[in-house]
Amino acid sequence: MSTIAQKRGFASTIWDYLTTVDHKKIAILYLIAGGIFFLMGGIEAMMIRAQLAVPNNDFVSAGLYNELLTMHGTTMIFLAAMPLLLGFMNAVMPLQIGARDVAFPFVNALGFWLFFFGGLFLNLSWFLGGAPDAGWTSYASLSLASEGHGIDFYALGLQISGFGTLMGGINFLVTIINMRAPGMTYMRMPLFTWTTFVASALILFAFPPLTASIFMLSFDRMFGANFFNVAAGGNTIIWEHFFWIFGHPEVYILILPAFGIFSEIFSTFSRKRLFGYSSMVFATVLIGFLGFMVWAHHMFTVGLGPVANAIFAVATMAIAVPTGIKIFNWLLTIWGGSIKFTVPMLYAVAFIPSFVAGGVTGIMQAVAPADYQYHDTYFIVAHFHYVIVGGVVFALLAGVHFYWPKMFGTMLSEKIGKFTFVFFFIGFHLTFFIQHFLGLMGMPRRVWTFLPGQGLDAGNLISSIGAAFMAIGVILLLLNVVITSVKNERVGNDPWEDGRTLEWAIPSPPPFYNFKQLPLVRGLDAYWLEKMEGKTTLTPAEPIGDIHMPNGSFTPFVISLGLFIAAFGAMYHVDDKAWAIPVLIGGLAITFGAMAYRSIKDDHGFHIHKEDLMDDDNEDKGVKA
Amino acid sequence: MHAEEKFTPQTWPESPEKATLEGKNKFLGFWLFLGGETVLFASLFATYIALKDKVPSPDHMLAKDLFELPLVFVMTMLLLTSSLTSVYAMYHMKNYNFKKMQLWMLITVILGLGFLGCELYEFHHYYTEYNHTFTSSAFGSAFYTLTGFHGAHVVFGLVWMTLLMIRNAGRGLSLYNAPKFYLASLYWHFIDVVWVFIFTVVYLMGMVG
């Protein structure tokens, strides 16, 4: 009897998550899906390092190595880092601006499911004839020559998940512009909200070029087009330009929200207002703008000519200025603060020297003539892992610890967290620092093995040992999650005790309507201001009244599923399978049919009545805003 | 104001598409979406310009051999006029005149269908007469992708407007469906603007070599 009840409970939870449009639940979905992809990308990384641990190794074949390095990069960027950041944006940003949900809850769910099915499609390549093997950049000259369906999986999978990301970006932009609580002016928005805003704008303008170029790649590979086929008049450099016009803003899409998370952590645990708030905002916007002006620094060796190279070199160096402003602002935030070394703060403090090291090598590569030496060596690998792991992944790990109580209502163990940090931090530097020197000694990227006796043996072994340390750190984090969830010790509104922004004024996890009364924001760090005046709750901006909420919907899942099915049709069309075109058309029919259904069927949402909100108040006294 | 409220022409708000928070969000979100679409089409235009007249051998037709301005002129006129009629539809929407709005929407759809018919004829013509196909050259791929993406947008817009007209035929205007009509018309204008650029960059510039 009880097991049946439990099963039903489980099934209804699954159904709840399949149909949810609540930003907090979508955040959890992003966290779970992104986390799983992060582990898969990590396993791929471990296999790469296992192969390179000793010279002339045959742990994996050359072909499999190509697939591993391609999938590692693609998975980590598109399916792990970005969704995890979108998860934090979903979990935190609407709370930080005092909103009850995002502007388009339905589109929010659609964005997640598109990402999920795109990622699933891409990873199914492992079981259906081989993964993509032309690197995460998938340069057309390589990818058109790649046999099997690997590149097709890449193109279609990224296309589907890219649509999802684009929708997420538009959604966050509208949310921030239209849904801020009374008094929440732009210059009172927490920095994580600001970085979400700018990163969303970058998504809006950077993803369409990728969409266009992936369409071209798909058409070339699956439908006989000739965009990149030189013999038919095509030009393979077009792909490179579009990829990097997308690809460079993409790294800022990743790092800006990471900066935002660290800004929150620095001011929280230094118990000081963020130093130079307005210059931080200015620097964020400037980095976002300059991010579109530098793509060709990835193409210095293509042969665009000295003028183009010089312009892009100077533009690239200019980015160091706003980034430097940020670094000094963080340092001056800590300066003179009453510092608490919690786990998030450890990551934040470790981030500064790690990221600066990555930034310095970035400036070195901006010098175009010197870049001819660094190009395609392990020096580049070391550089981008220093900025992406030392910046983005540190921020993700810090964010997991920092926002876990707000998302789940329990606190991750600080003790295990510190072990995670120590293993990950040491492992990170052990893995990637030595790679600078391997690169300078001439070890090329993307090559599956190396010969003994060329001075590369010890460095590679050290690097592989470091990777194992990072793996231990991640396993400890998983352990921490399990232990915390089993213990299930509930925490209050402000578990870090020093919360400054609106999200820490409401229960953990927040009720599904977030704020019973929309708060009145009276300055930067709105909750901190109230606390300084001896209050424990926010000043309400409205009387308690009915709250309008959106209905859940299964349609986002169906729309995404349709594209997932259509992608199989497009891909197997190449093999002259009779069922391919019908499947392609059928899948698209499902997608567009579901969209039409959404358009036709009225959905007015529902209201939570004032009386029910009052009842809530009596049940748990925490619900106040 | 909320979505289910009943109105008369006197109480109908001045900007019904932005009168509710949902409407306001949709309005802004759709403008941003069109911003993204602009970048998408800009990418396709850039590709077209790079690959224009890039063919594998001299026996392939080039832009100046292919295009015939009279047909393209008719297409341009059809689409520009349809943009105007959709403005009339929005004019009546703002005046709470549902029947006239529907009528002008219908005229918009008919003009759009006319454009689509011409475009299909044009493609068919190139395929059968000139052997200028999607797969024949890089020029062909770029041409059909750019114009085809535009054509697909036209189809999507036509289906969208038709669905809206049928769905709301029996129940008149409300603050719930006013933003929907408005966005469909906004989308239609965007399609028109893209066509103006296609007319200039592909056809006019194609004629002068």
mmCIF file of N, CA, C and O in Angstrom, chain B residues 13 20 44-45 49 53 73 75 115 126 139 146 149-150 152 154-155:
data_model
loop_
_atom_site.group_PDB
_atom_site.id
_atom_site.type_symbol
_atom_site.label_atom_id
_atom_site.label_comp_id
_atom_site.label_asym_id
_atom_site.label_seq_id
_atom_site.Cartn_x
_atom_site.Cartn_y
_atom_site.Cartn_z
ATOM 1 N N PRO B 13 -7.822 50.550 -24.646
ATOM 2 C CA PRO B 13 -6.625 51.374 -24.423
ATOM 3 C C PRO B 13 -5.928 51.754 -25.732
ATOM 4 O O PRO B 13 -6.129 51.124 -26.758
ATOM 5 N N THR B 20 -1.174 44.983 -20.926
ATOM 6 C CA THR B 20 -0.958 44.048 -19.817
ATOM 7 C C THR B 20 0.536 43.779 -19.682
ATOM 8 O O THR B 20 1.307 44.036 -20.617
ATOM 9 N N LEU B 44 23.623 35.399 -43.304
ATOM 10 C CA LEU B 44 23.309 34.800 -44.602
ATOM 11 C C LEU B 44 23.631 35.770 -45.745
ATOM 12 O O LEU B 44 24.107 35.356 -46.804
ATOM 13 N N PHE B 45 23.387 37.061 -45.523
ATOM 14 C CA PHE B 45 23.743 38.053 -46.538
ATOM 15 C C PHE B 45 25.256 38.070 -46.758
ATOM 16 O O PHE B 45 25.724 38.097 -47.903
ATOM 17 N N ILE B 49 27.132 37.375 -50.256
ATOM 18 C CA ILE B 49 28.039 38.313 -50.931
ATOM 19 C C ILE B 49 29.381 37.641 -51.196
ATOM 20 O O ILE B 49 29.979 37.797 -52.266
ATOM 21 N N ASP B 53 28.254 34.416 -57.481
ATOM 22 C CA ASP B 53 28.903 34.062 -58.761
ATOM 23 C C ASP B 53 30.085 33.121 -58.593
ATOM 24 O O ASP B 53 30.892 32.971 -59.517
ATOM 25 N N PHE B 73 10.183 42.619 -59.439
ATOM 26 C CA PHE B 73 9.473 43.862 -59.136
ATOM 27 C C PHE B 73 8.044 43.565 -58.669
ATOM 28 O O PHE B 73 7.566 44.126 -57.681
ATOM 29 N N MET B 75 7.023 40.825 -57.269
ATOM 30 C CA MET B 75 7.122 40.234 -55.928
ATOM 31 C C MET B 75 7.313 41.319 -54.876
ATOM 32 O O MET B 75 6.684 41.308 -53.812
ATOM 33 N N PHE B 115 2.998 36.563 -53.301
ATOM 34 C CA PHE B 115 4.464 36.645 -53.304
ATOM 35 C C PHE B 115 5.065 35.250 -53.331
ATOM 36 O O PHE B 115 5.988 34.949 -54.103
ATOM 37 N N TYR B 126 14.429 28.673 -62.443
ATOM 38 C CA TYR B 126 15.890 28.526 -62.380
ATOM 39 C C TYR B 126 16.283 27.054 -62.435
ATOM 40 O O TYR B 126 17.278 26.683 -63.054
ATOM 41 N N PHE B 139 27.457 29.333 -55.259
ATOM 42 C CA PHE B 139 26.533 30.438 -55.536
ATOM 43 C C PHE B 139 25.087 29.982 -55.348
ATOM 44 O O PHE B 139 24.282 30.643 -54.675
ATOM 45 N N LEU B 146 19.640 31.932 -48.653
ATOM 46 C CA LEU B 146 19.191 33.276 -48.265
ATOM 47 C C LEU B 146 17.723 33.492 -48.646
ATOM 48 O O LEU B 146 16.888 33.814 -47.789
ATOM 49 N N PHE B 149 15.420 30.964 -46.760
ATOM 50 C CA PHE B 149 15.138 31.307 -45.361
ATOM 51 C C PHE B 149 14.071 32.391 -45.311
ATOM 52 O O PHE B 149 13.171 32.349 -44.479
ATOM 53 N N HIS B 150 14.191 33.344 -46.214
ATOM 54 C CA HIS B 150 13.172 34.394 -46.251
ATOM 55 C C HIS B 150 11.816 33.792 -46.612
ATOM 56 O O HIS B 150 10.800 34.079 -45.970
ATOM 57 N N ALA B 152 10.801 30.771 -46.149
ATOM 58 C CA ALA B 152 10.286 29.977 -45.027
ATOM 59 C C ALA B 152 9.678 30.889 -43.970
ATOM 60 O O ALA B 152 8.668 30.545 -43.345
ATOM 61 N N VAL B 154 8.221 33.682 -44.667
ATOM 62 C CA VAL B 154 6.927 34.091 -45.224
ATOM 63 C C VAL B 154 5.878 33.011 -44.937
ATOM 64 O O VAL B 154 4.776 33.307 -44.466
ATOM 65 N N VAL B 155 6.260 31.750 -45.178
ATOM 66 C CA VAL B 155 5.313 30.655 -44.934
ATOM 67 C C VAL B 155 4.895 30.655 -43.468
ATOM 68 O O VAL B 155 3.708 30.568 -43.136
#
